[in-house]
Coordinates of C-alpha atoms in Angstrom, one line a residue:
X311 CA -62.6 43.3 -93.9
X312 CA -61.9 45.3 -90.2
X313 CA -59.7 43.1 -88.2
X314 CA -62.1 43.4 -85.6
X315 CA -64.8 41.8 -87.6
X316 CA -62.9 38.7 -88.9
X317 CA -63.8 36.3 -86.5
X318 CA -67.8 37.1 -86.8
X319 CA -67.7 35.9 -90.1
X320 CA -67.6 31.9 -91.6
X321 CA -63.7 31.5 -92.9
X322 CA -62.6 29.0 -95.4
X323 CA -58.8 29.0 -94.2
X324 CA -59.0 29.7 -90.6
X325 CA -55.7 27.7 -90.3
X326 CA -53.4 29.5 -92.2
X327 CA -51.8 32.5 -91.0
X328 CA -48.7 34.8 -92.3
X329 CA -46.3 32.0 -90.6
X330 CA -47.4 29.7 -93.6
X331 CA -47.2 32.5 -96.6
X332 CA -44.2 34.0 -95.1
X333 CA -42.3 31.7 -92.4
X334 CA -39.0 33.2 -90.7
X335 CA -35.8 31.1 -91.1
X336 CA -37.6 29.0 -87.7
X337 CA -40.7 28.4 -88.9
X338 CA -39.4 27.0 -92.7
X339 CA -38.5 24.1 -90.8
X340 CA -41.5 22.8 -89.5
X341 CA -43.5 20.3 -90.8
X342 CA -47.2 20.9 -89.7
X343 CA -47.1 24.1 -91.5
X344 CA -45.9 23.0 -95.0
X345 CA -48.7 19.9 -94.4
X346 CA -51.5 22.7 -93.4
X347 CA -50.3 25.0 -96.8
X348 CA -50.8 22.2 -99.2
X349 CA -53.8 20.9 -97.0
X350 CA -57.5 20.9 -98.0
X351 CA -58.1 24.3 -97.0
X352 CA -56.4 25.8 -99.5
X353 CA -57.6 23.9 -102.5
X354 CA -61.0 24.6 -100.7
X355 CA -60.1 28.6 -100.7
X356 CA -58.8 27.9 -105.0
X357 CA -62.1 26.9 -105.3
X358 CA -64.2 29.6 -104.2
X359 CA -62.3 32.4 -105.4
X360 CA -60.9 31.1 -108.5
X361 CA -62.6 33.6 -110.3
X362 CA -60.9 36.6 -108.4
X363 CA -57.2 34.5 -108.2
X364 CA -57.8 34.1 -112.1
X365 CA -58.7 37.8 -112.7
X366 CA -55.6 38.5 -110.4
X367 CA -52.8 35.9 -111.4
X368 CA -54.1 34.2 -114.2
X369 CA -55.2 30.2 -114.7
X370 CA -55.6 28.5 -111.4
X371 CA -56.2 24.9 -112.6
X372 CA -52.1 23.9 -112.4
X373 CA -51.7 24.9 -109.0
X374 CA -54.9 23.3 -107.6
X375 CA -53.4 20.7 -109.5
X376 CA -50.3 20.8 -107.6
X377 CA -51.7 21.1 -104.8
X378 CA -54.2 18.4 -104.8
X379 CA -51.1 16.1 -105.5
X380 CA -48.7 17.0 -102.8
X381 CA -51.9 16.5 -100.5
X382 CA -52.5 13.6 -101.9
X383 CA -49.5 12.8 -101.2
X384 CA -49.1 13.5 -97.2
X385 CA -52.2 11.5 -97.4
X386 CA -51.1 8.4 -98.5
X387 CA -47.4 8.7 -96.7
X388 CA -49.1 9.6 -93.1
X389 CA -51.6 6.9 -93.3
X390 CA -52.3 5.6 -89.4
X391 CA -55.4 3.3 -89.7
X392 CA -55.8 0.0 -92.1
X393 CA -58.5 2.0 -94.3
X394 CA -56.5 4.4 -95.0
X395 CA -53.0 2.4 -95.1
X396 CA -51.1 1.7 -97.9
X397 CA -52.1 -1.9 -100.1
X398 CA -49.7 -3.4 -103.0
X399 CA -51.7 -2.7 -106.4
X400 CA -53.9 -0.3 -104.6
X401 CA -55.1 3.2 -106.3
X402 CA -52.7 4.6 -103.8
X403 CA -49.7 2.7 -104.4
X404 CA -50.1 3.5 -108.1
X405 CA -50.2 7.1 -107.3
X406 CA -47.2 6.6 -106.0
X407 CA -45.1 5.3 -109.3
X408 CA -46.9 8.0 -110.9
X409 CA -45.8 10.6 -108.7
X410 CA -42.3 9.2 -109.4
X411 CA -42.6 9.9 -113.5
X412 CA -44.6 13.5 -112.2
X413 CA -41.3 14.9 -110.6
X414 CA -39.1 13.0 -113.6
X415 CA -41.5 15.2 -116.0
X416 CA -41.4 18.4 -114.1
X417 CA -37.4 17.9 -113.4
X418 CA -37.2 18.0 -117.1
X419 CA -39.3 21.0 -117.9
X420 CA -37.7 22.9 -115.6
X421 CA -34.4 22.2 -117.4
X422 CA -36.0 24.3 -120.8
X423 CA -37.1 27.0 -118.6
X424 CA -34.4 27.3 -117.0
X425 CA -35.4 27.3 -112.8
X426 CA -38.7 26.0 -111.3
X427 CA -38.3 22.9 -109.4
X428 CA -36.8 21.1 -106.2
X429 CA -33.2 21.7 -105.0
X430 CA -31.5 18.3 -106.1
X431 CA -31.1 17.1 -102.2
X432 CA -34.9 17.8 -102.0
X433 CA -35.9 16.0 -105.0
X434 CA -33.3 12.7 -104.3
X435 CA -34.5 12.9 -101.0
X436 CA -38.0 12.4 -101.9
X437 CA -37.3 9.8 -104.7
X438 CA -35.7 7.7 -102.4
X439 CA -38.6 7.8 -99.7
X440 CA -41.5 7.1 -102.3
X441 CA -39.2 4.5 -104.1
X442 CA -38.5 2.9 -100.7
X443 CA -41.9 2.8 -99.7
X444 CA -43.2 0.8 -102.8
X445 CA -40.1 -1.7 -102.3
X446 CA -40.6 -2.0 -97.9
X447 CA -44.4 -2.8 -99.3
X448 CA -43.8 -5.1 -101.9
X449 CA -41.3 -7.2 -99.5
X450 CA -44.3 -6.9 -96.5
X451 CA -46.7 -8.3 -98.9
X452 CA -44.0 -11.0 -100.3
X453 CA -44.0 -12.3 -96.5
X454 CA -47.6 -12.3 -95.1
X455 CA -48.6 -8.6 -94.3
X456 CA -51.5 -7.1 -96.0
X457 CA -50.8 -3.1 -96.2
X458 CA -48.4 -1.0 -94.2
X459 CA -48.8 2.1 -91.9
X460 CA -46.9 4.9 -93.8
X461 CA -46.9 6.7 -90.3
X462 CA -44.9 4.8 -89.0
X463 CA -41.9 5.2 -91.8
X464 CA -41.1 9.0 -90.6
X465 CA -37.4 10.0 -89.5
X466 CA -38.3 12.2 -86.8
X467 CA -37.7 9.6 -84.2
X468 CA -34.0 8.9 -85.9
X469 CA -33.7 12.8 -86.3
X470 CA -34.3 13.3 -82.6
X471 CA -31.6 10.8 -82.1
X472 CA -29.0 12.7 -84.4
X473 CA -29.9 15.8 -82.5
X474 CA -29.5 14.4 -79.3
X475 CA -26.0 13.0 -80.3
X476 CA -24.9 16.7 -81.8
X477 CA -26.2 18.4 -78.1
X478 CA -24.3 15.7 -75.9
X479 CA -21.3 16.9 -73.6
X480 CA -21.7 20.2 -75.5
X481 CA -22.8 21.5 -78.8
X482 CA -20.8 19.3 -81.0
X483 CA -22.0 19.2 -84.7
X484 CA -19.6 16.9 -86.1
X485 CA -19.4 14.3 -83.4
X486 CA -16.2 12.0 -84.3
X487 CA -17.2 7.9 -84.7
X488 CA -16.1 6.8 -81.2
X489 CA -18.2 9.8 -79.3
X490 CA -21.1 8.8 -81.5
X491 CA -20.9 4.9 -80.7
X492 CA -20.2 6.4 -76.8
X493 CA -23.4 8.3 -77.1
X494 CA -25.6 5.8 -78.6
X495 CA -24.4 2.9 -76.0
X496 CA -25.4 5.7 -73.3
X497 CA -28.4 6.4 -75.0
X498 CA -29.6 2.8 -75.3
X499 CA -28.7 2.1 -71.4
X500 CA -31.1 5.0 -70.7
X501 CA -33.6 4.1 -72.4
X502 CA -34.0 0.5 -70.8
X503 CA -34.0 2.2 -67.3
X504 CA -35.8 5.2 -68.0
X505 CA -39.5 4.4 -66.2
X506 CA -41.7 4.7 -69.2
X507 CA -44.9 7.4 -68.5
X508 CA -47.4 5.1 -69.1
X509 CA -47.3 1.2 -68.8
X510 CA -48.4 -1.5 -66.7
X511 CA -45.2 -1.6 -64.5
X512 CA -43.8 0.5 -61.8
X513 CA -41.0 3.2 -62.4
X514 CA -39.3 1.0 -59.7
X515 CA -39.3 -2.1 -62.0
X516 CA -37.2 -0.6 -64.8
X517 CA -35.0 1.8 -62.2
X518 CA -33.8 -1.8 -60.7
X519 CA -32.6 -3.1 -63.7
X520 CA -29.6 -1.0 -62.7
X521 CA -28.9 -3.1 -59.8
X522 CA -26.9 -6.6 -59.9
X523 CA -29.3 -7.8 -56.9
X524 CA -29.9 -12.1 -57.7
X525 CA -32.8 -14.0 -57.7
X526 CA -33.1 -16.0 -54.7
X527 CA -35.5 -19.5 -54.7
X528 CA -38.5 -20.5 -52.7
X529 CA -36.8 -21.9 -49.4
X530 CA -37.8 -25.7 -48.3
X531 CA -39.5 -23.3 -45.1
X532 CA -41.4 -21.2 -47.7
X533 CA -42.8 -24.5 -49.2
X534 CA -43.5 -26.2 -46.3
X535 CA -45.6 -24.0 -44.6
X536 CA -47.9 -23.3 -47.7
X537 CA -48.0 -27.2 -47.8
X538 CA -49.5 -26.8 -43.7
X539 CA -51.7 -24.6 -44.8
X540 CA -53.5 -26.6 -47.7
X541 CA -52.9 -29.7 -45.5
X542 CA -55.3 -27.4 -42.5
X543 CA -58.2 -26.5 -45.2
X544 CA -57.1 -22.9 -45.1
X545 CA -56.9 -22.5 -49.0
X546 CA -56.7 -18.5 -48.5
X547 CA -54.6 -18.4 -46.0
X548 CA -52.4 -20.6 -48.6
X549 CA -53.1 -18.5 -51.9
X550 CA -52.0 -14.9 -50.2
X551 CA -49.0 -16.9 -48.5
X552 CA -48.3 -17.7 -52.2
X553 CA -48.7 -14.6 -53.5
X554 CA -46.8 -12.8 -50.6
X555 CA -43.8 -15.3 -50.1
X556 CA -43.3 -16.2 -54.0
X557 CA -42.2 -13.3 -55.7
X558 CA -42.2 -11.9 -59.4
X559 CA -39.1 -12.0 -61.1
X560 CA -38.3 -8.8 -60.7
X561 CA -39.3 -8.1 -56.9
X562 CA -36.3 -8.8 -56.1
X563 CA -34.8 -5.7 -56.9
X564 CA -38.1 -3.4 -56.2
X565 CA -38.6 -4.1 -52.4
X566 CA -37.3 -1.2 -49.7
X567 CA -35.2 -2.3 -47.2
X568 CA -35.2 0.3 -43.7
X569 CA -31.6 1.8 -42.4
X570 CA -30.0 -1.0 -40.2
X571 CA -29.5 1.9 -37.7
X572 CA -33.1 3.1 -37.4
X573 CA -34.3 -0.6 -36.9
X574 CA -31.8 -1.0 -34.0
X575 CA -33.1 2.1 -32.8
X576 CA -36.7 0.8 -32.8
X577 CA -35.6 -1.8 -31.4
X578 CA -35.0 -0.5 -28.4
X579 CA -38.5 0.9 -28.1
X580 CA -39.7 -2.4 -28.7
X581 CA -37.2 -4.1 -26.0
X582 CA -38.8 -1.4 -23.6
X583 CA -42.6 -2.4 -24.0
X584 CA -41.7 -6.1 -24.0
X585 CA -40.3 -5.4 -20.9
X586 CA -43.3 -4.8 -19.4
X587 CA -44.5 -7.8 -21.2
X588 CA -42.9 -10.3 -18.7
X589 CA -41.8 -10.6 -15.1
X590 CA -39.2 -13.3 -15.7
X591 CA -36.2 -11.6 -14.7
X592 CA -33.7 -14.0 -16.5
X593 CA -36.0 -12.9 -20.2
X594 CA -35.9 -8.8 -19.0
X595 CA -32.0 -9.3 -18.6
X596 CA -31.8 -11.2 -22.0
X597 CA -33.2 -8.4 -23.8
X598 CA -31.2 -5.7 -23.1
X599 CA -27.6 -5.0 -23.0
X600 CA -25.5 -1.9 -21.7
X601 CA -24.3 0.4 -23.9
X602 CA -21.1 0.1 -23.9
X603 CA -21.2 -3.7 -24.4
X604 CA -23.8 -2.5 -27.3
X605 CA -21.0 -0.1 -29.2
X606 CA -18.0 -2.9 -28.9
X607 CA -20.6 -6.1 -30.3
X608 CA -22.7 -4.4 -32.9
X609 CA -22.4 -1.3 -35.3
X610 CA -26.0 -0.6 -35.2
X611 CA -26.0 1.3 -31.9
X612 CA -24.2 4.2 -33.3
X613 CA -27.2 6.1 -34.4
X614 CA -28.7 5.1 -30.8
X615 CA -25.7 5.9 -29.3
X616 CA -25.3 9.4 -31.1
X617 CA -28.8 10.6 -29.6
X618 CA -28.3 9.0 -26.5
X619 CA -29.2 11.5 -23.7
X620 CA -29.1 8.9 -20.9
X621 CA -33.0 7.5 -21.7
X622 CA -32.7 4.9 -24.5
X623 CA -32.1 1.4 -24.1
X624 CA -29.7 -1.0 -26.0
X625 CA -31.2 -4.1 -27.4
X626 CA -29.6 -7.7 -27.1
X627 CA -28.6 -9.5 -30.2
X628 CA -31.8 -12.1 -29.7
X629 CA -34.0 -8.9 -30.1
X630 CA -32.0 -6.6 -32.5
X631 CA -32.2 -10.0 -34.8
X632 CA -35.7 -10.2 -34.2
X633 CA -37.1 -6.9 -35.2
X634 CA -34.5 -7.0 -37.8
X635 CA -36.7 -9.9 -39.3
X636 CA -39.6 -8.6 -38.8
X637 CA -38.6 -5.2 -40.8
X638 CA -37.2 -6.8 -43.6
X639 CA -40.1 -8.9 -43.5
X640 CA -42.9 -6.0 -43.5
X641 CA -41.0 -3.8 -46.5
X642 CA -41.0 -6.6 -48.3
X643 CA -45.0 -7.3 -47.8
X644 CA -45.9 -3.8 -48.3
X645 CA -43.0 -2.8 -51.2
X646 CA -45.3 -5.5 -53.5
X647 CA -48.5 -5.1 -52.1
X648 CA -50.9 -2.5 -51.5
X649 CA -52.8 -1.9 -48.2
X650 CA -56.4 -3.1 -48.3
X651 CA -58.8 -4.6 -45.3
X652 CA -57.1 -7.7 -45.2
X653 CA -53.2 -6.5 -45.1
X654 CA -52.9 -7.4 -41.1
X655 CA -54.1 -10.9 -42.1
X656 CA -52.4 -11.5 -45.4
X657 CA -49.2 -9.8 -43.5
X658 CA -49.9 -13.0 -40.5
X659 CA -50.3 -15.5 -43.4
X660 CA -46.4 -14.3 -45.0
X661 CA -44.8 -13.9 -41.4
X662 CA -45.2 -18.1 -41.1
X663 CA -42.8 -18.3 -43.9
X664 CA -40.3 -16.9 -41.4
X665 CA -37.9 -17.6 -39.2
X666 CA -37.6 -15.7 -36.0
X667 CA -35.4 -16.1 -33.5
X668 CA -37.1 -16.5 -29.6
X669 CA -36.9 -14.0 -26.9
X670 CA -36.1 -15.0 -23.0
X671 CA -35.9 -18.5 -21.4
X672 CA -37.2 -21.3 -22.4
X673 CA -40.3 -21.5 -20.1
X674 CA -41.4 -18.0 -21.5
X675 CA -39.6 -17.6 -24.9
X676 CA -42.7 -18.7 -26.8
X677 CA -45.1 -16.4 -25.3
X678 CA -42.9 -13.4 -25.6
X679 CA -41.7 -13.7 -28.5
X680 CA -45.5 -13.9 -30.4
X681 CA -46.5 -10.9 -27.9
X682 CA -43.5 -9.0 -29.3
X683 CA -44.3 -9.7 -33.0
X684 CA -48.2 -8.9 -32.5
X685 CA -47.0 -5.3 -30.8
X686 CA -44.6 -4.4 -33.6
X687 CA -46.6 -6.1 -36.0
X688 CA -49.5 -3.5 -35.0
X689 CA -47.2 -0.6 -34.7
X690 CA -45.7 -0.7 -38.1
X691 CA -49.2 -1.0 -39.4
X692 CA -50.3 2.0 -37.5
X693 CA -47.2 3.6 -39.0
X694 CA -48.3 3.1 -42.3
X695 CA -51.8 3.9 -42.3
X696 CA -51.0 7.3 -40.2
X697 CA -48.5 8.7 -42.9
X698 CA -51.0 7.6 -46.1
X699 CA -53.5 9.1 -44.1
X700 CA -51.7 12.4 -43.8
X701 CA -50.5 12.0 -47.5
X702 CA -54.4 11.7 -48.5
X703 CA -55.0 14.4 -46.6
X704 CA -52.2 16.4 -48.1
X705 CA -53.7 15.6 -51.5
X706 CA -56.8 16.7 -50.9
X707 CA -55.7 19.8 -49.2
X708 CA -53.9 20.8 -52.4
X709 CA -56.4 20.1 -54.9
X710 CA -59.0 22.3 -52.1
X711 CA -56.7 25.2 -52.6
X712 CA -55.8 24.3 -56.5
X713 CA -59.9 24.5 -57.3
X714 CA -60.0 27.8 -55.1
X715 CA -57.4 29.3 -57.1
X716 CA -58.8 28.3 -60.4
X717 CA -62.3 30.3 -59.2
X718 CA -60.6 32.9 -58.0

């Protein structure tokens, strides 16, 4: 048939190409070939032209025979579902033992005719798998387990491992004892803070596990304010406080914290706008500080300092503290918690959980300090929802110019 005309016509082995009846030195070694030769399209294509094949090359009865029992056999070894799984006294398992005496028979034939079977590693090799098989199934059954999932017996998992141990620090094919116990501890390590593809946890959960961060407790505060707001009637107000203030195991070690530099330089912006907050000159004085009183007291100010050019102010320590708060407070709520509607209140709800220290004197320190928290409160908000805004926007850009592309 024209090679042109090939694919016009119905074909019994579409599969099966010269890289199955003649495979280079690569190609020998992989699997899903040698399953595909001795699949069903081939005893399919026996079939229908065993009248030409026996006109050709004689009988073709013993190698459909063959055929049909090494496919049997990749049958019953890659089972992957419970109908098709492997059961102790099953047709399947019997096949087995009688594959066993098959390959004893045809080892000893071979002997008289001198060539015609397996290498010996080859035919070991596959004596032990089958024989191991029937014995792992026997001892599942023996404790409570009804069939077994030959699928899930294969070596390439332990073969990617040998591979990997050969290939580390350099092609190394005969990797001494210690380098492979090194290897294998490195390996392992890897593994358990490698962030899986798919799951139902964040890459940043398993990442963490690197860090030596402790658990801290529920402070007496923590607790007592949920117990004022159950005592009030505000049961929501108490469950997101809850949710907010007492953390998983693990968040811990997943929340960001901001550079202690870059919150003393907001800070500064916020000391300027509370500023015009008051007209108590004793709590406009308290909440600034020269600069060079700023560099000898605290080693935030460098970064303020650095990109001085005679226009930035110098928060106080009461203010530096209390927008450090604040910060830590806010990447905390938003590092385990998405935003929704309801993150400004839920935010309020978790910032009565914490301590903040109070800004001017005493007649105005209450009322300063709660107008400073609701301005940077609102500011780190608008923060946030500007730069997911722009990353939305980003997206969508993208996958605009990705579909154009794609048409084009």
């Amino acid at each position: 048939m024209e090679k042109g005309l090939q694919k016009r016509v119905f074909e019994v082995m579409p599969k099966i190409t010269n890289a199955h009846l003649s495979p280079d030195a690569f190609q020998k070694m992989r699997v899903g070939l040698a399953f595909q030769l001795f699949g069903d399209e081939v005893i399919k294509v026996l079939f229908l032209y065993s009248k030409k094949i026996e006109k050709a090359c004689g009988p073709v009865a013993p190698t459909e025979c063959f055929v049909d029992k090494i496919n049997r056999l990749i049958r019953v070894m890659t089972s992957r579902t419970p109908k098709k799984a492997l059961y102790l006294r099953s047709s399947n398992c019997q096949f087995l033992e009688e594959f066993l005496s098959y390959l004893t028979e045809w080892e000893q034939y071979t002997k008289v005719t001198n060539g015609g079977f397996l290498s010996e590693n080859t035919a070991d090799g596959l004596r032990v798998t089958i024989k191991s098989t029937v014995e792992l199934l026997e001892f599942l059954t023996s404790v409570g387990f009804r069939y077994l999932l030959t699928a899930n017996l294969s070596q390439d998992k332990l073969a990617n491992v040998f591979g990997i141990v050969r290939q580390m620090s350099g092609t190394n094919d005969h990797p001494t004892a210690a380098q492979f116990l090194i290897t294998i501890n490195a390996l392992v390590f890897y593994n358990l803070a490698r962030p899986p593809k798919s799951g139902n946890c964040s890459p940043q959960v398993i990442t963490s596990l690197i860090s030596g961060t402790k658990l801290q407790p529920p402070t007496q505060r923590t607790i007592d304010a949920v117990d004022c707001l159950i005592d009030e009637g505000n049961f929501s107000g108490a469950e997101a406080a809850l949710v907010s203030c007492i953390s998983a195991d693990h968040t811990p070690c997943v929340v960001q914290k901001s550079h202690y530099m870059l919150t003393y330089y907001i800070a500064g912006y916020v000391a300027r706008n509370a500023l015009r907050m008051t007209q108590c000159e004793h709590c406009g004085s308290s909440l600034t500080t020269d600069k060079s009183e700023a560099m000898r007291s605290d080693q935030a100010s460098q970064f303020t300092a650095k990109f001085d050019n005679g226009g930035l102010l110098y928060p106080s320590g009461p203010p530096s503290a209390a927008i450090g708060v604040l910060e830590d407070s806010f990447t905390t709520y938003i590092s385990v918690n998405k935003l929704h509607e309801k993150s400004l209140v839920d935010f309020s709800a978790f910032l009565r959980n914490i301590e903040l220290p109070l800004l001017g004197c005493k007649v105005h320190a209450a009322a300063l300090t709660k107008n400073v928290v609701k301005f940077y409160v609102l500011l780190r908000f608008r923060f946030l929802t500007k730069s997911q805004n722009n990353e939305k926007a980003e997206k969508q850009q993208r996958m605009k110019l990705l579909k154009l592309r794609r048409c084009n």
